[in-house]
Each structure stands twice: as C-alpha cells, then as structure tokens.
Short mmCIF file of C-alpha atoms and ligand atoms in Angstrom, two decimals:
data_model
loop_
_atom_site.label_atom_id
_atom_site.label_comp_id
_atom_site.label_asym_id
_atom_site.label_seq_id
_atom_site.Cartn_x
_atom_site.Cartn_y
_atom_site.Cartn_z
CA MET S 233 8.25 3.05 -95.46
CA LYS S 234 7.82 1.35 -92.15
CA ILE S 235 9.91 -1.76 -91.57
CA GLN S 236 8.67 -3.93 -88.71
CA ASN S 237 11.72 -6.07 -87.98
CA LEU S 238 14.65 -8.08 -89.27
CA ALA S 239 12.86 -11.36 -89.95
CA TYR S 240 15.53 -13.58 -91.51
CA VAL S 241 19.09 -13.65 -92.76
CA GLY S 242 20.76 -15.83 -95.37
CA ILE S 243 24.38 -16.86 -95.08
CA GLU S 244 26.61 -18.47 -97.67
CA THR S 245 29.24 -20.89 -96.40
CA GLU S 246 31.84 -23.31 -97.64
CA ASN S 247 31.44 -25.30 -94.46
CA LEU S 248 27.86 -26.43 -93.98
CA LYS S 249 28.95 -29.23 -91.64
CA ALA S 250 30.53 -26.79 -89.19
CA TRP S 251 27.39 -24.64 -89.30
CA ARG S 252 25.19 -27.66 -88.49
CA THR S 253 27.09 -28.27 -85.24
CA PHE S 254 27.55 -24.59 -84.45
CA GLY S 255 23.90 -23.71 -85.08
CA THR S 256 22.37 -26.58 -83.13
CA LYS S 257 24.85 -27.50 -80.38
CA VAL S 258 26.35 -24.08 -79.65
CA LEU S 259 23.68 -21.49 -80.52
CA GLY S 260 20.86 -23.89 -79.62
CA LEU S 261 18.84 -23.32 -82.81
CA MET S 262 16.39 -25.93 -84.07
CA LEU S 263 16.84 -27.37 -87.54
CA SER S 264 13.76 -26.97 -89.68
CA GLU S 265 12.25 -30.10 -91.20
CA SER S 266 12.10 -28.42 -94.58
CA ASN S 267 15.85 -28.59 -95.13
CA GLU S 268 17.10 -29.36 -98.60
CA ASP S 269 20.52 -30.51 -99.72
CA ASN S 270 23.02 -27.70 -99.42
CA LEU S 271 20.76 -25.65 -97.16
CA LEU S 272 20.26 -25.51 -93.39
CA LYS S 273 17.25 -23.61 -92.09
CA PHE S 274 17.56 -22.76 -88.41
CA ARG S 275 14.51 -21.96 -86.32
CA MET S 276 14.40 -19.72 -83.24
CA ASP S 277 10.64 -19.61 -82.72
CA ASP S 278 7.37 -20.28 -84.58
CA ARG S 279 8.67 -18.92 -87.89
CA PRO S 280 9.80 -21.51 -90.46
CA TYR S 281 13.38 -20.29 -90.08
CA ARG S 282 15.31 -17.22 -88.99
CA ILE S 283 18.79 -18.10 -90.25
CA ALA S 284 19.27 -19.90 -93.56
CA VAL S 285 22.75 -21.21 -94.32
CA HIS S 286 23.45 -22.03 -97.97
CA LYS S 287 26.37 -24.10 -99.24
CA GLY S 288 28.50 -21.98 -101.55
CA ASN S 289 31.99 -20.95 -102.55
CA LYS S 290 32.56 -18.27 -99.94
CA ASP S 291 31.57 -17.26 -96.44
CA CYS S 292 29.42 -14.16 -96.26
CA LEU S 293 26.07 -12.61 -95.50
CA GLN S 294 23.97 -13.29 -98.60
CA TYR S 295 20.72 -11.49 -97.80
CA ALA S 296 18.72 -9.84 -95.02
CA GLY S 297 14.91 -10.03 -94.99
CA PHE S 298 12.92 -7.18 -93.44
CA GLU S 299 9.24 -7.60 -92.67
CA LEU S 300 6.51 -5.16 -93.68
CA HIS S 301 3.10 -5.13 -92.07
CA ASP S 302 0.95 -6.33 -94.97
CA LYS S 303 0.42 -6.25 -98.74
CA GLU S 304 -0.55 -2.59 -98.63
CA ALA S 305 2.70 -1.70 -96.85
CA LEU S 306 4.68 -3.58 -99.51
CA GLU S 307 2.81 -1.75 -102.31
CA GLU S 308 3.57 1.57 -100.60
CA ALA S 309 7.24 0.58 -100.30
CA LYS S 310 7.34 -0.20 -104.04
CA ASN S 311 5.83 3.20 -104.89
CA GLU S 312 8.26 5.00 -102.61
CA LEU S 313 11.26 3.22 -104.15
CA LYS S 314 10.02 4.07 -107.66
CA LYS S 315 9.62 7.74 -106.67
CA LYS S 316 13.12 7.80 -105.21
CA LYS S 317 14.46 6.03 -108.31
CA ILE S 318 15.86 3.15 -106.28
CA LYS S 319 16.15 0.00 -108.36
CA PHE S 320 14.46 -3.16 -107.13
CA THR S 321 13.24 -6.43 -108.59
CA LEU S 322 10.10 -8.37 -107.82
CA GLY S 323 10.83 -11.71 -106.19
CA ASN S 324 9.42 -14.61 -108.21
CA LYS S 325 7.22 -17.42 -106.89
CA LYS S 326 10.18 -19.75 -106.36
CA GLN S 327 12.01 -17.13 -104.26
CA ALA S 328 8.89 -16.39 -102.21
CA LYS S 329 8.40 -20.12 -101.59
CA LEU S 330 12.02 -20.55 -100.52
CA ARG S 331 11.76 -17.63 -98.06
CA GLU S 332 8.30 -18.84 -96.96
CA VAL S 333 6.65 -15.46 -97.54
CA GLU S 334 3.71 -14.27 -99.64
CA GLU S 335 5.59 -11.71 -101.70
CA LEU S 336 9.01 -10.07 -101.68
CA ILE S 337 11.01 -7.43 -103.50
CA ILE S 338 14.80 -7.41 -103.72
CA LEU S 339 17.18 -4.46 -103.69
CA SER S 340 20.73 -3.68 -102.76
CA ASP S 341 22.15 -1.33 -100.13
CA PRO S 342 25.25 0.78 -100.93
CA ILE S 343 27.51 -1.91 -99.40
CA GLY S 344 26.03 -4.47 -101.79
CA THR S 345 24.02 -6.34 -99.15
CA GLN S 346 20.95 -7.96 -100.71
CA ILE S 347 17.96 -6.47 -98.92
CA GLU S 348 14.60 -8.23 -99.18
CA LEU S 349 11.34 -6.55 -98.19
CA PHE S 350 8.36 -8.84 -97.80
CA TYR S 351 5.01 -9.42 -96.19
CA GLY S 352 3.16 -12.56 -95.08
CA ARG S 353 5.62 -14.92 -93.42
CA SER S 354 4.39 -18.47 -92.88
CA LEU S 355 4.23 -19.95 -89.41
CA ASP S 356 5.61 -23.32 -88.39
CA TYR S 357 3.24 -25.03 -86.00
CA GLN S 358 5.71 -27.67 -84.94
CA ARG S 359 6.76 -26.73 -81.42
CA PHE S 360 10.13 -25.00 -81.09
CA ILE S 361 12.47 -27.29 -79.16
CA SER S 362 16.09 -26.21 -78.85
CA PRO S 363 18.56 -29.08 -79.30
CA ALA S 364 20.78 -27.41 -76.66
CA GLY S 365 17.92 -26.86 -74.22
CA VAL S 366 17.64 -23.07 -74.72
CA SER S 367 14.27 -22.10 -73.21
CA SER S 368 13.44 -19.58 -75.97
CA PHE S 369 14.81 -16.67 -77.96
CA VAL S 370 13.62 -13.07 -77.69
CA THR S 371 12.05 -12.61 -81.13
CA GLY S 372 8.34 -12.25 -82.03
CA GLU S 373 7.47 -8.81 -83.37
CA MET S 374 11.06 -7.68 -82.63
CA GLY S 375 12.48 -10.13 -85.17
CA ILE S 376 15.76 -12.04 -84.91
CA GLY S 377 17.89 -9.41 -83.22
CA HIS S 378 20.26 -7.03 -84.96
CA ILE S 379 22.90 -6.99 -87.66
CA VAL S 380 25.91 -4.70 -87.81
CA LEU S 381 27.02 -4.13 -91.40
CA PRO S 382 30.43 -2.97 -92.63
CA ALA S 383 29.54 0.46 -94.01
CA THR S 384 32.81 1.89 -95.29
CA ASP S 385 30.91 4.78 -96.91
CA LEU S 386 29.11 5.61 -93.69
CA LYS S 387 27.27 8.65 -95.04
CA ALA S 388 25.83 6.90 -98.11
CA ASN S 389 24.73 3.90 -96.07
CA HIS S 390 23.24 6.04 -93.34
CA LEU S 391 21.22 7.96 -95.93
CA PHE S 392 20.01 4.72 -97.52
CA TYR S 393 18.85 3.13 -94.26
CA THR S 394 17.23 6.29 -92.88
CA LYS S 395 15.86 8.06 -95.97
CA VAL S 396 15.07 5.06 -98.20
CA LEU S 397 14.27 2.24 -95.76
CA GLY S 398 12.89 4.59 -93.08
CA PHE S 399 15.00 3.49 -90.11
CA GLY S 400 15.08 5.84 -87.12
CA GLU S 401 18.15 7.22 -85.42
CA THR S 402 18.89 5.64 -82.03
CA ASP S 403 22.51 6.31 -81.13
CA PHE S 404 25.87 7.22 -82.64
CA MET S 405 29.25 6.14 -81.39
CA GLN S 406 32.76 6.97 -82.47
CA PHE S 407 34.55 3.71 -81.92
CA ASP S 408 38.26 3.74 -81.11
CA MET S 409 39.83 0.32 -81.44
CA GLY S 410 43.19 -1.41 -81.49
CA GLU S 411 46.55 -0.33 -80.19
CA GLY S 412 49.77 1.07 -81.67
CA ASP S 413 49.80 1.04 -85.48
CA GLN S 414 46.62 -1.01 -85.43
CA GLN S 415 44.72 1.89 -83.85
CA PHE S 416 41.75 3.20 -85.81
CA SER S 417 38.60 5.18 -85.28
CA ALA S 418 35.28 4.39 -86.94
CA GLY S 419 31.76 5.78 -86.68
CA LEU S 420 28.91 3.49 -85.75
CA HIS S 421 25.24 4.34 -86.33
CA PHE S 422 22.60 2.41 -84.37
CA LEU S 423 19.23 2.46 -86.12
CA HIS S 424 15.80 1.17 -85.13
CA CYS S 425 12.65 0.23 -86.98
CA ASN S 426 9.02 -0.17 -85.91
CA ASN S 427 9.56 -2.31 -82.81
CA PRO S 428 11.02 -1.66 -79.34
CA ARG S 429 14.44 -3.22 -79.99
CA HIS S 430 17.09 -0.54 -79.37
CA HIS S 431 18.71 -1.17 -82.75
CA THR S 432 17.95 -3.57 -85.56
CA VAL S 433 20.71 -2.34 -87.89
CA GLY S 434 24.16 -1.03 -87.01
CA LEU S 435 26.39 0.63 -89.62
CA PHE S 436 30.07 0.35 -88.79
CA GLU S 437 32.59 2.41 -90.74
CA ALA S 438 35.08 -0.36 -91.52
CA PRO S 439 35.34 -3.14 -94.11
CA HIS S 440 34.70 -6.77 -93.24
CA PRO S 441 35.72 -9.72 -95.46
CA ASN S 442 32.46 -11.58 -94.76
CA GLY S 443 30.04 -8.70 -95.35
CA LEU S 444 28.76 -8.76 -91.78
CA VAL S 445 30.40 -7.50 -88.58
CA HIS S 446 28.03 -9.38 -86.30
CA LEU S 447 24.56 -10.81 -85.86
CA MET S 448 23.01 -10.46 -82.40
CA ILE S 449 20.58 -13.03 -81.04
CA GLU S 450 18.92 -12.60 -77.67
CA VAL S 451 17.90 -15.05 -74.94
CA PRO S 452 15.57 -14.29 -72.02
CA ASP S 453 18.02 -14.28 -69.11
CA ILE S 454 21.63 -14.32 -67.94
CA ASP S 455 21.62 -18.06 -67.22
CA GLU S 456 20.94 -18.75 -70.90
CA VAL S 457 23.93 -16.54 -71.76
CA GLY S 458 26.05 -18.47 -69.21
CA TYR S 459 24.95 -21.86 -70.54
CA ALA S 460 25.85 -20.65 -74.05
CA LEU S 461 29.33 -19.66 -72.83
CA ASP S 462 29.76 -23.18 -71.43
CA ARG S 463 28.81 -24.66 -74.81
CA VAL S 464 31.22 -22.29 -76.58
CA ASN S 465 34.03 -23.62 -74.35
CA GLU S 466 32.94 -27.23 -74.81
CA TYR S 467 32.95 -26.97 -78.62
CA LYS S 468 36.13 -24.82 -78.62
CA ILE S 469 34.49 -21.96 -80.52
CA PRO S 470 36.79 -18.90 -80.66
CA LEU S 471 35.58 -15.96 -78.60
CA GLN S 472 35.84 -12.49 -80.08
CA SER S 473 34.93 -10.72 -76.87
CA SER S 474 34.42 -11.60 -73.23
CA LEU S 475 31.13 -11.09 -71.40
CA GLY S 476 30.22 -7.44 -70.93
CA ARG S 477 27.38 -4.95 -70.74
CA HIS S 478 26.86 -2.43 -73.53
CA THR S 479 26.25 1.19 -72.67
CA ASN S 480 23.61 2.07 -75.22
CA ASP S 481 21.30 -0.95 -75.46
CA ARG S 482 22.29 -2.23 -71.97
CA MET S 483 22.69 -5.74 -73.31
CA ILE S 484 24.79 -8.28 -71.38
CA SER S 485 26.50 -10.36 -74.04
CA PHE S 486 29.61 -12.03 -75.40
CA TYR S 487 30.83 -12.40 -78.97
CA MET S 488 31.95 -15.61 -80.67
CA ILE S 489 33.30 -16.24 -84.16
CA SER S 490 30.90 -18.17 -86.41
CA PRO S 491 32.15 -20.71 -88.99
CA SER S 492 31.67 -17.94 -91.60
CA GLY S 493 34.14 -15.54 -89.98
CA PHE S 494 31.71 -12.91 -88.73
CA ALA S 495 30.77 -12.73 -85.06
CA ILE S 496 27.59 -13.77 -83.27
CA GLU S 497 26.68 -11.64 -80.28
CA TYR S 498 24.75 -13.76 -77.76
CA GLY S 499 23.06 -11.70 -75.09
CA CYS S 500 20.17 -10.86 -72.83
CA GLY S 501 18.49 -7.83 -71.33
CA GLY S 502 18.48 -5.59 -74.42
CA TRP S 503 16.63 -2.32 -73.79
CA GLN S 504 13.12 -2.27 -75.26
CA VAL S 505 12.57 1.38 -75.99
CA ASP S 506 9.37 3.40 -75.98
CA TRP S 507 10.14 5.55 -79.05
CA GLU S 508 7.58 8.22 -78.06
CA GLU S 509 9.69 8.95 -74.99
CA PHE S 510 13.11 8.60 -76.62
CA THR S 511 15.58 11.17 -77.89
CA THR S 512 18.59 10.24 -80.01
CA THR S 513 21.83 9.85 -78.08
CA VAL S 514 25.60 9.85 -78.62
CA SER S 515 27.69 7.30 -76.72
CA HIS S 516 31.39 7.61 -76.13
CA LEU S 517 31.98 4.20 -74.65
CA PRO S 518 30.74 0.85 -76.02
CA SER S 519 30.51 -0.99 -72.70
CA ILE S 520 29.96 -0.30 -69.00
CA TRP S 521 32.05 -3.34 -68.08
CA GLY S 522 33.67 -6.31 -69.84
CA HIS S 523 33.60 -6.83 -73.63
CA LYS S 524 37.35 -7.26 -73.82
CA PHE S 525 38.00 -7.94 -77.49
CA GLN S 526 40.46 -10.72 -78.21
CA ALA S 527 42.85 -10.81 -81.12
CA PRO S 528 42.30 -13.87 -83.35
CA ASP S 529 44.86 -16.72 -82.94
FE1 FE2 T 767 25.51 -5.81 -81.17
#
C-alpha cells in the first residue's frame, strides 16, 4: 500500500474554548465555516480542514487520516489488509461526510490509534486567510506535517507501519533523556510515505497520557517561526522546548504544549528528500543546536 500523506488529525478535548484561541491566535489556523457545535475544524490550506477538535471527556489524539491516491489505491489497500488478516471497517456515509472524503476505511494500530485510510478529499475554495497573519503552511501533497506516536511496543508498531501501512524507513535514533533517576533511553523510528517530507510518522518508545507525543506543522520561513514564538509568549503558552535545529530532518523549530497536553512542533526548513537518492540513516543526536527541553511547571 502506498500512503501519500497525513491529511488530517482528530483531537478530543475537554477544553474546546482553549483550543479555539490556541488554534487561531497562536498557531494561526483558520476556522472552517462548516463548524458544528462541539467541533472546531481548523484549516491550513485549501482543504476543508486539517485539524478537527472534538469536545469530549478527555484530551487525546482521536484519529489520524492518511490519504491514498484514488479509489483503486483504496481497493488495493482493502485487499492487502484482508490478505494480511488485519481487521478494518468500512466508514459509513455519515463518517465520510464528516471527514469530507469520498470513502474511508478505519483500522487500529497496535497503540490503539484510530487510523483512517481514504481517497477523494474535498477542496475548500474559500481563500485561506490566517487570523494571525501566517502567510501559509507547508502542506499540499506533503500533508499536514508529522505525528510522533507513543509506541511502547516499538517492534510491533514498527512492523505495523512498515509492513502493513507501507511506510519507508528514514532514520532511527536512540533517545537519551532526563537526568538522575529520571534518566531513560527510548528508540525512535522516523518513517516516510510517498512524498518528500523526511518523516510523516515517528514512533517513540515511551507512553504518553494523551496518545500523541507531538504534531509538527511547518511554515515557509524562519520569520514565521519567530512570529509564532512571539504569539506563544503573548498568550502565555507553555514551551516544551526552545528553538533548535534537528539533525535528521534539519528542521528549525520549537515545541509548545497544546491545550490537550501533547506538544505542537512549529518549524520551518524541513528536508524534502529525494527517496531515489536516499539511504536509511541512524542519528545519535536529536539536534545540532538548541531544543533545550523544559520541565513542566
Ligand atoms: Fe518532530
């Protein structure tokens, strides 16, 4: 199966009000006109939404939607899953309408993340205008950005994403974090799909209470990252990490804590890889400079 990109994510939150401010004023996302009660649909481009935030009883990642090329690709994916005896359900009309896609199927990864595979996303022809004045986001055929999932059973998750969903190996990192008794080491797989983004999914060998370690969104240049940092300070959003440059995808970014507890990485300059010319790497250091992680208050 050939996944094109991460096209949308769904988040459940107890605090929709905080997300409204955070999404529009801090991240600079545009609210879709098709919002319903208890649901915020945030736009980043010409797609009807990229991040849907649903009112609920907890704060977590609810689903991740991956795009397939067309109906034929979705049919092939269904056949492959059947052959591999991976359970999935067919999304009904109501679900497809809500996601603004032609057809979707729903399955679960070994962490329990709801994975949706679909084709035929609608377009929103109303011009994208960021309420915070962000010029644009780096999306298009590369999708939203990337997600890093808490994959405590790293091996099982790695097998699922590579052998079932067809992700390709980009980089592996053994991540040493914390100090003293808090010190721990965890593996981190960086995986790509059928677009130049260095990684679309990361699998991090540690639990996370909100089902998502971080979601990365990308802006076109360093000034947009700087303006975002100013907004983070203005709205007193807790930082998880200072500005820094990653070794493997070369992204200059910082990390902030979203109202749902997981982090948002906000960056620019991510490496767009020519996969024909690429060989899988192992990194021993997450960042060239910066990215000083801060303990929560
Ligand atoms: Fe990241």
